[in-house]
């Protein structure tokens, strides 16, 4: 397996068959070799700097009914909430003072937030915090809407593709969501000029090793600026309540492979990874990730943005995550930096 890993580290691409054997590899020494290669490539570009994004979960209303997600519209038990523009701006102000220079506005697909409201909110954030980047993560929209957000000053957009296999996609989503539209949205975002992020869950129901290889090939071709991956974790009020979680080992392996495919990619060590293992986020960094996304949402709503069971970072002190994260990164010899953290070729 070491030849395959060496080849990936050098050429940044493998054949489908090679991806499959690497994903299947469970040999401890080979995996440690993979980890070292990934850590080295990340360090050659970013040193020991870790970029922070302040995550603002501004609505948990969603018109979609994805089978895996705790805020799906059929979950009648979810306590729904929406933040006002003013509340979002308060989070940014608080975040700015804590050293955040990127704000990620994430929410369900909630028609209450019209394009006008999103545009206004983005404009206001960019005018009050001109040295900050704004990332949107609000789902599938028409290209014209994306263009309006971009023209209002939004810098980046996260839209996980969830799975690159159309067949697998149909097992995770109701019929009214199509994999073609998802991919079209990603293409549009990139064309418009967003730093664009895709991604998927590791160990989602019905996922095969071949599906994962297809996700890697998609990432290899699409060349996103950001990739978000984390383990699938069941939520008790969804159809997938009895499914198994994705594993730490598989998520770490995939983080390292993605780092080697795209050496410069902005790759978060996610909350879901920290939820399945108390040291998950630290390990994510050691396996090639270079971004963390502490929670900046008002503490009153944190417990309500439950995409999966036992989600961490729902504590009642607003600044806790920021400092917790700093300590965690320092404990493994890394440091969080106060910077926008743009994709290396696009730095402002
Ligand atoms: N487990 C892990 N991740 C999930 N997401 C949604 N539901 C779950 C779950 N049960 C992820 C999806 C989505 C992102 C915001 O959160 O990949 O794109
Ligand atoms: Fe949120 Fe530690 S990062 S509590």
GROMACS .gro file of C-alpha atoms and ligand atoms in nm:
model
  370
    1UNK     CA    1   0.000   0.000   0.000
    2UNK     CA    2   0.293   0.238   0.056
    3UNK     CA    3   0.352   0.268  -0.320
    4UNK     CA    4  -0.009   0.374  -0.370
    5UNK     CA    5   0.022   0.632  -0.092
    6UNK     CA    6   0.352   0.764  -0.228
    7UNK     CA    7   0.192   0.789  -0.571
    8UNK     CA    8  -0.108   0.979  -0.432
    9UNK     CA    9   0.119   1.220  -0.242
   10UNK     CA   10   0.314   1.285  -0.562
   11UNK     CA   11   0.044   1.290  -0.832
   12UNK     CA   12  -0.257   1.396  -0.620
   13UNK     CA   13  -0.477   1.146  -0.799
   14UNK     CA   14  -0.542   0.771  -0.815
   15UNK     CA   15  -0.760   0.536  -1.019
   16UNK     CA   16  -1.095   0.426  -0.880
   17UNK     CA   17  -0.950   0.083  -0.805
   18UNK     CA   18  -0.660   0.237  -0.615
   19UNK     CA   19  -0.892   0.461  -0.412
   20UNK     CA   20  -1.096   0.154  -0.325
   21UNK     CA   21  -0.793  -0.040  -0.202
   22UNK     CA   22  -0.672   0.257   0.001
   23UNK     CA   23  -1.017   0.305   0.158
   24UNK     CA   24  -1.017  -0.066   0.241
   25UNK     CA   25  -0.667  -0.059   0.388
   26UNK     CA   26  -0.657  -0.133   0.759
   27UNK     CA   27  -0.287  -0.194   0.798
   28UNK     CA   28  -0.165   0.020   1.087
   29UNK     CA   29   0.175   0.101   0.936
   30UNK     CA   30   0.035   0.198   0.598
   31UNK     CA   31  -0.223   0.421   0.763
   32UNK     CA   32   0.044   0.591   0.974
   33UNK     CA   33   0.239   0.651   0.653
   34UNK     CA   34  -0.073   0.802   0.496
   35UNK     CA   35  -0.124   1.025   0.799
   36UNK     CA   36   0.235   1.150   0.790
   37UNK     CA   37   0.215   1.231   0.419
   38UNK     CA   38  -0.108   1.425   0.473
   39UNK     CA   39   0.027   1.613   0.774
   40UNK     CA   40   0.343   1.700   0.582
   41UNK     CA   41   0.154   1.837   0.280
   42UNK     CA   42  -0.072   2.043   0.503
   43UNK     CA   43   0.231   2.172   0.695
   44UNK     CA   44   0.425   2.260   0.379
   45UNK     CA   45   0.143   2.498   0.285
   46UNK     CA   46  -0.012   2.613   0.612
   47UNK     CA   47   0.255   2.538   0.872
   48UNK     CA   48   0.091   2.482   1.207
   49UNK     CA   49  -0.175   2.747   1.151
   50UNK     CA   50  -0.537   2.645   1.203
   51UNK     CA   51  -0.811   2.867   1.064
   52UNK     CA   52  -1.120   2.940   1.270
   53UNK     CA   53  -1.470   2.997   1.135
   54UNK     CA   54  -1.748   3.124   1.359
   55UNK     CA   55  -2.053   2.911   1.291
   56UNK     CA   56  -2.386   3.091   1.323
   57UNK     CA   57  -2.676   2.849   1.297
   58UNK     CA   58  -2.944   3.106   1.223
   59UNK     CA   59  -3.252   2.895   1.145
   60UNK     CA   60  -3.351   2.534   1.196
   61UNK     CA   61  -3.665   2.557   0.984
   62UNK     CA   62  -3.620   2.348   0.670
   63UNK     CA   63  -3.846   2.270   0.379
   64UNK     CA   64  -3.654   1.954   0.300
   65UNK     CA   65  -3.696   1.609   0.444
   66UNK     CA   66  -3.353   1.445   0.413
   67UNK     CA   67  -3.379   1.110   0.585
   68UNK     CA   68  -3.065   1.155   0.796
   69UNK     CA   69  -3.120   1.504   0.930
   70UNK     CA   70  -3.260   1.602   1.268
   71UNK     CA   71  -3.408   1.929   1.141
   72UNK     CA   72  -3.596   1.766   0.851
   73UNK     CA   73  -3.942   1.910   0.809
   74UNK     CA   74  -4.124   1.596   0.927
   75UNK     CA   75  -3.951   1.606   1.263
   76UNK     CA   76  -4.238   1.751   1.462
   77UNK     CA   77  -4.035   1.729   1.782
   78UNK     CA   78  -3.773   1.981   1.670
   79UNK     CA   79  -3.824   2.316   1.842
   80UNK     CA   80  -3.794   2.560   1.559
   81UNK     CA   81  -3.624   2.900   1.582
   82UNK     CA   82  -3.510   3.185   1.361
   83UNK     CA   83  -3.256   3.457   1.436
   84UNK     CA   84  -3.328   3.813   1.326
   85UNK     CA   85  -3.078   4.011   1.123
   86UNK     CA   86  -2.994   4.202   1.441
   87UNK     CA   87  -2.930   3.882   1.635
   88UNK     CA   88  -2.703   3.757   1.357
   89UNK     CA   89  -2.512   4.085   1.363
   90UNK     CA   90  -2.477   4.059   1.742
   91UNK     CA   91  -2.319   3.715   1.696
   92UNK     CA   92  -2.074   3.864   1.445
   93UNK     CA   93  -1.984   4.149   1.681
   94UNK     CA   94  -1.923   3.903   1.961
   95UNK     CA   95  -1.728   3.681   1.720
   96UNK     CA   96  -1.518   3.968   1.591
   97UNK     CA   97  -1.408   4.051   1.945
   98UNK     CA   98  -1.315   3.686   1.994
   99UNK     CA   99  -1.086   3.698   1.688
  100UNK     CA  100  -1.308   3.544   1.423
  101UNK     CA  101  -1.256   3.681   1.070
  102UNK     CA  102  -1.493   3.441   0.895
  103UNK     CA  103  -1.860   3.404   0.974
  104UNK     CA  104  -2.046   3.102   0.846
  105UNK     CA  105  -2.419   3.159   0.820
  106UNK     CA  106  -2.573   2.815   0.818
  107UNK     CA  107  -2.937   2.719   0.820
  108UNK     CA  108  -3.205   2.491   0.689
  109UNK     CA  109  -3.372   2.581   0.360
  110UNK     CA  110  -3.609   2.835   0.512
  111UNK     CA  111  -3.821   3.048   0.276
  112UNK     CA  112  -3.874   3.304   0.553
  113UNK     CA  113  -3.527   3.433   0.462
  114UNK     CA  114  -3.597   3.575   0.119
  115UNK     CA  115  -3.309   3.666  -0.110
  116UNK     CA  116  -3.365   4.028  -0.005
  117UNK     CA  117  -3.314   3.940   0.361
  118UNK     CA  118  -3.003   3.734   0.290
  119UNK     CA  119  -2.860   4.010   0.070
  120UNK     CA  120  -2.932   4.273   0.336
  121UNK     CA  121  -2.775   4.060   0.609
  122UNK     CA  122  -2.462   3.990   0.405
  123UNK     CA  123  -2.426   4.359   0.309
  124UNK     CA  124  -2.460   4.467   0.669
  125UNK     CA  125  -2.202   4.216   0.795
  126UNK     CA  126  -1.958   4.316   0.522
  127UNK     CA  127  -2.007   4.685   0.596
  128UNK     CA  128  -1.962   4.649   0.972
  129UNK     CA  129  -1.675   4.399   0.943
  130UNK     CA  130  -1.500   4.476   0.614
  131UNK     CA  131  -1.197   4.264   0.702
  132UNK     CA  132  -1.410   3.952   0.746
  133UNK     CA  133  -1.521   3.681   0.506
  134UNK     CA  134  -1.882   3.567   0.492
  135UNK     CA  135  -1.963   3.207   0.411
  136UNK     CA  136  -2.318   3.100   0.332
  137UNK     CA  137  -2.448   2.749   0.388
  138UNK     CA  138  -2.818   2.772   0.309
  139UNK     CA  139  -2.874   2.502   0.052
  140UNK     CA  140  -2.996   2.482  -0.305
  141UNK     CA  141  -3.101   2.808  -0.470
  142UNK     CA  142  -3.143   2.931  -0.828
  143UNK     CA  143  -2.826   3.062  -0.990
  144UNK     CA  144  -2.967   3.419  -0.987
  145UNK     CA  145  -3.003   3.404  -0.608
  146UNK     CA  146  -2.646   3.283  -0.566
  147UNK     CA  147  -2.532   3.567  -0.790
  148UNK     CA  148  -2.716   3.820  -0.575
  149UNK     CA  149  -2.554   3.688  -0.256
  150UNK     CA  150  -2.213   3.706  -0.423
  151UNK     CA  151  -2.271   4.061  -0.545
  152UNK     CA  152  -2.377   4.156  -0.191
  153UNK     CA  153  -2.031   4.048  -0.076
  154UNK     CA  154  -2.059   3.685   0.028
  155UNK     CA  155  -1.720   3.523  -0.028
  156UNK     CA  156  -1.776   3.152   0.012
  157UNK     CA  157  -2.053   2.893  -0.006
  158UNK     CA  158  -2.076   2.549   0.148
  159UNK     CA  159  -2.304   2.293  -0.011
  160UNK     CA  160  -2.213   1.936   0.064
  161UNK     CA  161  -2.284   1.713  -0.234
  162UNK     CA  162  -2.368   1.442   0.028
  163UNK     CA  163  -2.281   1.156  -0.213
  164UNK     CA  164  -2.157   1.156  -0.570
  165UNK     CA  165  -2.359   0.845  -0.656
  166UNK     CA  166  -2.706   0.925  -0.790
  167UNK     CA  167  -2.831   0.590  -0.668
  168UNK     CA  168  -2.699   0.640  -0.316
  169UNK     CA  169  -2.833   0.997  -0.319
  170UNK     CA  170  -3.185   0.864  -0.379
  171UNK     CA  171  -3.156   0.641  -0.071
  172UNK     CA  172  -3.074   0.938   0.154
  173UNK     CA  173  -3.321   1.193   0.016
  174UNK     CA  174  -3.687   1.214  -0.079
  175UNK     CA  175  -3.776   1.219  -0.448
  176UNK     CA  176  -3.816   1.596  -0.471
  177UNK     CA  177  -3.441   1.641  -0.421
  178UNK     CA  178  -3.226   1.546  -0.717
  179UNK     CA  179  -2.856   1.475  -0.731
  180UNK     CA  180  -2.844   1.654  -1.068
  181UNK     CA  181  -2.972   1.978  -0.919
  182UNK     CA  182  -2.727   1.950  -0.631
  183UNK     CA  183  -2.435   1.916  -0.873
  184UNK     CA  184  -2.573   2.197  -1.089
  185UNK     CA  185  -2.581   2.425  -0.782
  186UNK     CA  186  -2.217   2.345  -0.704
  187UNK     CA  187  -2.116   2.419  -1.062
  188UNK     CA  188  -2.307   2.749  -1.054
  189UNK     CA  189  -2.148   2.856  -0.726
  190UNK     CA  190  -1.803   2.801  -0.865
  191UNK     CA  191  -1.882   2.978  -1.192
  192UNK     CA  192  -2.011   3.281  -1.003
  193UNK     CA  193  -1.680   3.304  -0.822
  194UNK     CA  194  -1.751   3.175  -0.473
  195UNK     CA  195  -1.485   2.984  -0.286
  196UNK     CA  196  -1.695   2.669  -0.298
  197UNK     CA  197  -1.717   2.378  -0.059
  198UNK     CA  198  -1.863   2.033  -0.116
  199UNK     CA  199  -1.852   1.730   0.109
  200UNK     CA  200  -2.022   1.420   0.238
  201UNK     CA  201  -2.096   1.212   0.544
  202UNK     CA  202  -1.876   0.914   0.621
  203UNK     CA  203  -2.065   0.593   0.694
  204UNK     CA  204  -2.408   0.718   0.593
  205UNK     CA  205  -2.666   0.442   0.549
  206UNK     CA  206  -2.618   0.227   0.237
  207UNK     CA  207  -2.281   0.388   0.159
  208UNK     CA  208  -2.038   0.146  -0.009
  209UNK     CA  209  -1.663   0.171  -0.049
  210UNK     CA  210  -1.728   0.226  -0.417
  211UNK     CA  211  -1.950   0.525  -0.331
  212UNK     CA  212  -1.666   0.673  -0.125
  213UNK     CA  213  -1.425   0.625  -0.415
  214UNK     CA  214  -1.678   0.810  -0.633
  215UNK     CA  215  -1.686   1.094  -0.380
  216UNK     CA  216  -1.307   1.117  -0.400
  217UNK     CA  217  -1.312   1.115  -0.779
  218UNK     CA  218  -1.574   1.388  -0.775
  219UNK     CA  219  -1.360   1.599  -0.541
  220UNK     CA  220  -1.059   1.532  -0.760
  221UNK     CA  221  -1.247   1.659  -1.070
  222UNK     CA  222  -1.449   1.943  -0.916
  223UNK     CA  223  -1.153   2.089  -0.727
  224UNK     CA  224  -1.350   2.262  -0.452
  225UNK     CA  225  -1.182   2.521  -0.230
  226UNK     CA  226  -1.326   2.357   0.079
  227UNK     CA  227  -1.437   2.007   0.169
  228UNK     CA  228  -1.655   1.926   0.470
  229UNK     CA  229  -1.669   1.567   0.586
  230UNK     CA  230  -1.774   1.410   0.912
  231UNK     CA  231  -1.919   1.083   1.033
  232UNK     CA  232  -2.291   1.019   0.989
  233UNK     CA  233  -2.453   1.006   1.334
  234UNK     CA  234  -2.812   0.890   1.374
  235UNK     CA  235  -3.080   1.121   1.511
  236UNK     CA  236  -3.351   0.960   1.721
  237UNK     CA  237  -3.639   1.136   1.547
  238UNK     CA  238  -3.545   1.044   1.189
  239UNK     CA  239  -3.600   0.730   0.977
  240UNK     CA  240  -3.230   0.648   1.025
  241UNK     CA  241  -3.258   0.635   1.406
  242UNK     CA  242  -3.137   0.274   1.421
  243UNK     CA  243  -2.853   0.305   1.172
  244UNK     CA  244  -2.489   0.286   1.278
  245UNK     CA  245  -2.263   0.591   1.302
  246UNK     CA  246  -1.967   0.639   1.071
  247UNK     CA  247  -1.635   0.556   1.233
  248UNK     CA  248  -1.346   0.770   1.353
  249UNK     CA  249  -1.095   0.556   1.163
  250UNK     CA  250  -1.271   0.587   0.828
  251UNK     CA  251  -1.322   0.962   0.867
  252UNK     CA  252  -0.954   1.019   0.951
  253UNK     CA  253  -0.841   0.806   0.658
  254UNK     CA  254  -1.061   1.005   0.420
  255UNK     CA  255  -0.941   1.339   0.559
  256UNK     CA  256  -0.584   1.235   0.485
  257UNK     CA  257  -0.669   1.115   0.134
  258UNK     CA  258  -0.855   1.440   0.057
  259UNK     CA  259  -0.557   1.644   0.180
  260UNK     CA  260  -0.334   1.451  -0.062
  261UNK     CA  261  -0.575   1.496  -0.354
  262UNK     CA  262  -0.603   1.872  -0.292
  263UNK     CA  263  -0.300   1.991  -0.092
  264UNK     CA  264  -0.432   2.348  -0.057
  265UNK     CA  265  -0.793   2.266   0.031
  266UNK     CA  266  -0.954   2.422   0.339
  267UNK     CA  267  -1.054   2.111   0.533
  268UNK     CA  268  -1.239   2.135   0.863
  269UNK     CA  269  -1.211   1.895   1.150
  270UNK     CA  270  -1.584   1.886   1.215
  271UNK     CA  271  -1.814   1.894   1.515
  272UNK     CA  272  -1.949   1.552   1.413
  273UNK     CA  273  -1.596   1.411   1.443
  274UNK     CA  274  -1.572   1.567   1.789
  275UNK     CA  275  -1.908   1.413   1.876
  276UNK     CA  276  -1.810   1.050   1.806
  277UNK     CA  277  -1.479   1.084   1.990
  278UNK     CA  278  -1.373   1.331   2.261
  279UNK     CA  279  -1.040   1.386   2.081
  280UNK     CA  280  -1.188   1.357   1.732
  281UNK     CA  281  -1.121   1.714   1.625
  282UNK     CA  282  -0.760   1.703   1.742
  283UNK     CA  283  -0.709   1.380   1.552
  284UNK     CA  284  -0.869   1.533   1.242
  285UNK     CA  285  -0.599   1.801   1.245
  286UNK     CA  286  -0.326   1.539   1.285
  287UNK     CA  287  -0.470   1.361   0.980
  288UNK     CA  288  -0.458   1.666   0.750
  289UNK     CA  289  -0.744   1.901   0.842
  290UNK     CA  290  -0.661   2.272   0.887
  291UNK     CA  291  -0.988   2.441   0.985
  292UNK     CA  292  -1.208   2.439   1.295
  293UNK     CA  293  -1.555   2.585   1.323
  294UNK     CA  294  -1.639   2.676   1.682
  295UNK     CA  295  -2.004   2.746   1.751
  296UNK     CA  296  -2.095   3.116   1.763
  297UNK     CA  297  -2.472   3.073   1.775
  298UNK     CA  298  -2.655   3.227   2.071
  299UNK     CA  299  -2.648   2.973   2.354
  300UNK     CA  300  -3.029   2.985   2.374
  301UNK     CA  301  -3.063   2.813   2.036
  302UNK     CA  302  -2.764   2.580   2.028
  303UNK     CA  303  -2.948   2.276   2.158
  304UNK     CA  304  -3.213   2.326   1.893
  305UNK     CA  305  -2.979   2.294   1.594
  306UNK     CA  306  -2.957   1.918   1.643
  307UNK     CA  307  -2.869   1.757   1.312
  308UNK     CA  308  -2.776   1.436   1.497
  309UNK     CA  309  -2.788   1.299   1.852
  310UNK     CA  310  -2.548   1.414   2.126
  311UNK     CA  311  -2.405   1.704   1.924
  312UNK     CA  312  -2.132   1.873   2.128
  313UNK     CA  313  -2.073   2.245   2.188
  314UNK     CA  314  -2.420   2.320   2.320
  315UNK     CA  315  -2.278   2.463   2.646
  316UNK     CA  316  -2.420   2.777   2.798
  317UNK     CA  317  -2.121   3.004   2.772
  318UNK     CA  318  -2.103   3.191   2.444
  319UNK     CA  319  -1.725   3.225   2.423
  320UNK     CA  320  -1.653   2.874   2.549
  321UNK     CA  321  -1.598   2.707   2.212
  322UNK     CA  322  -1.352   2.971   2.096
  323UNK     CA  323  -1.119   2.916   2.391
  324UNK     CA  324  -1.184   2.547   2.418
  325UNK     CA  325  -1.073   2.515   2.057
  326UNK     CA  326  -0.761   2.723   2.113
  327UNK     CA  327  -0.660   2.498   2.403
  328UNK     CA  328  -0.732   2.187   2.203
  329UNK     CA  329  -0.516   2.303   1.912
  330UNK     CA  330  -0.233   2.411   2.142
  331UNK     CA  331  -0.244   2.071   2.314
  332UNK     CA  332  -0.132   1.911   1.985
  333UNK     CA  333   0.123   2.179   1.893
  334UNK     CA  334  -0.094   2.386   1.659
  335UNK     CA  335  -0.222   2.742   1.684
  336UNK     CA  336  -0.546   2.907   1.583
  337UNK     CA  337  -0.486   3.226   1.386
  338UNK     CA  338  -0.685   3.548   1.356
  339UNK     CA  339  -0.723   3.569   0.979
  340UNK     CA  340  -0.983   3.525   0.706
  341UNK     CA  341  -0.809   3.209   0.595
  342UNK     CA  342  -0.886   3.223   0.225
  343UNK     CA  343  -0.792   2.948  -0.016
  344UNK     CA  344  -0.416   2.999  -0.072
  345UNK     CA  345  -0.434   3.111  -0.439
  346UNK     CA  346  -0.710   3.361  -0.365
  347UNK     CA  347  -0.574   3.544  -0.064
  348UNK     CA  348  -0.690   3.901  -0.020
  349LIG     N1  349  -2.502   1.305   1.092
  349LIG     C1  350  -2.393   1.370   1.046
  349LIG     N2  351  -2.399   1.477   0.965
  349LIG     C2  352  -2.521   1.521   0.930
  349LIG     N3  353  -2.558   1.623   0.851
  349LIG     C3  354  -2.694   1.628   0.848
  349LIG     N4  355  -2.745   1.530   0.925
  349LIG     C4  356  -2.639   1.462   0.976
  349LIG     C5  357  -2.626   1.348   1.059
  349LIG     N5  358  -2.734   1.282   1.106
  349LIG     C6  359  -2.463   1.701   0.772
  349LIG     C7  360  -2.500   1.700   0.625
  349LIG     C8  361  -2.526   1.848   0.595
  349LIG     C9  362  -2.447   1.917   0.704
  349LIG    C10  363  -2.494   2.055   0.735
  349LIG     O1  364  -2.464   1.834   0.816
  349LIG     O2  365  -2.392   1.651   0.548
  349LIG     O3  366  -2.484   1.887   0.467
  350LIG    FE1  367  -1.722   2.389   2.164
  350LIG    FE2  368  -1.512   2.278   2.297
  350LIG     S1  369  -1.519   2.361   2.097
  350LIG     S2  370  -1.712   2.329   2.373
   0.00000   0.00000   0.00000
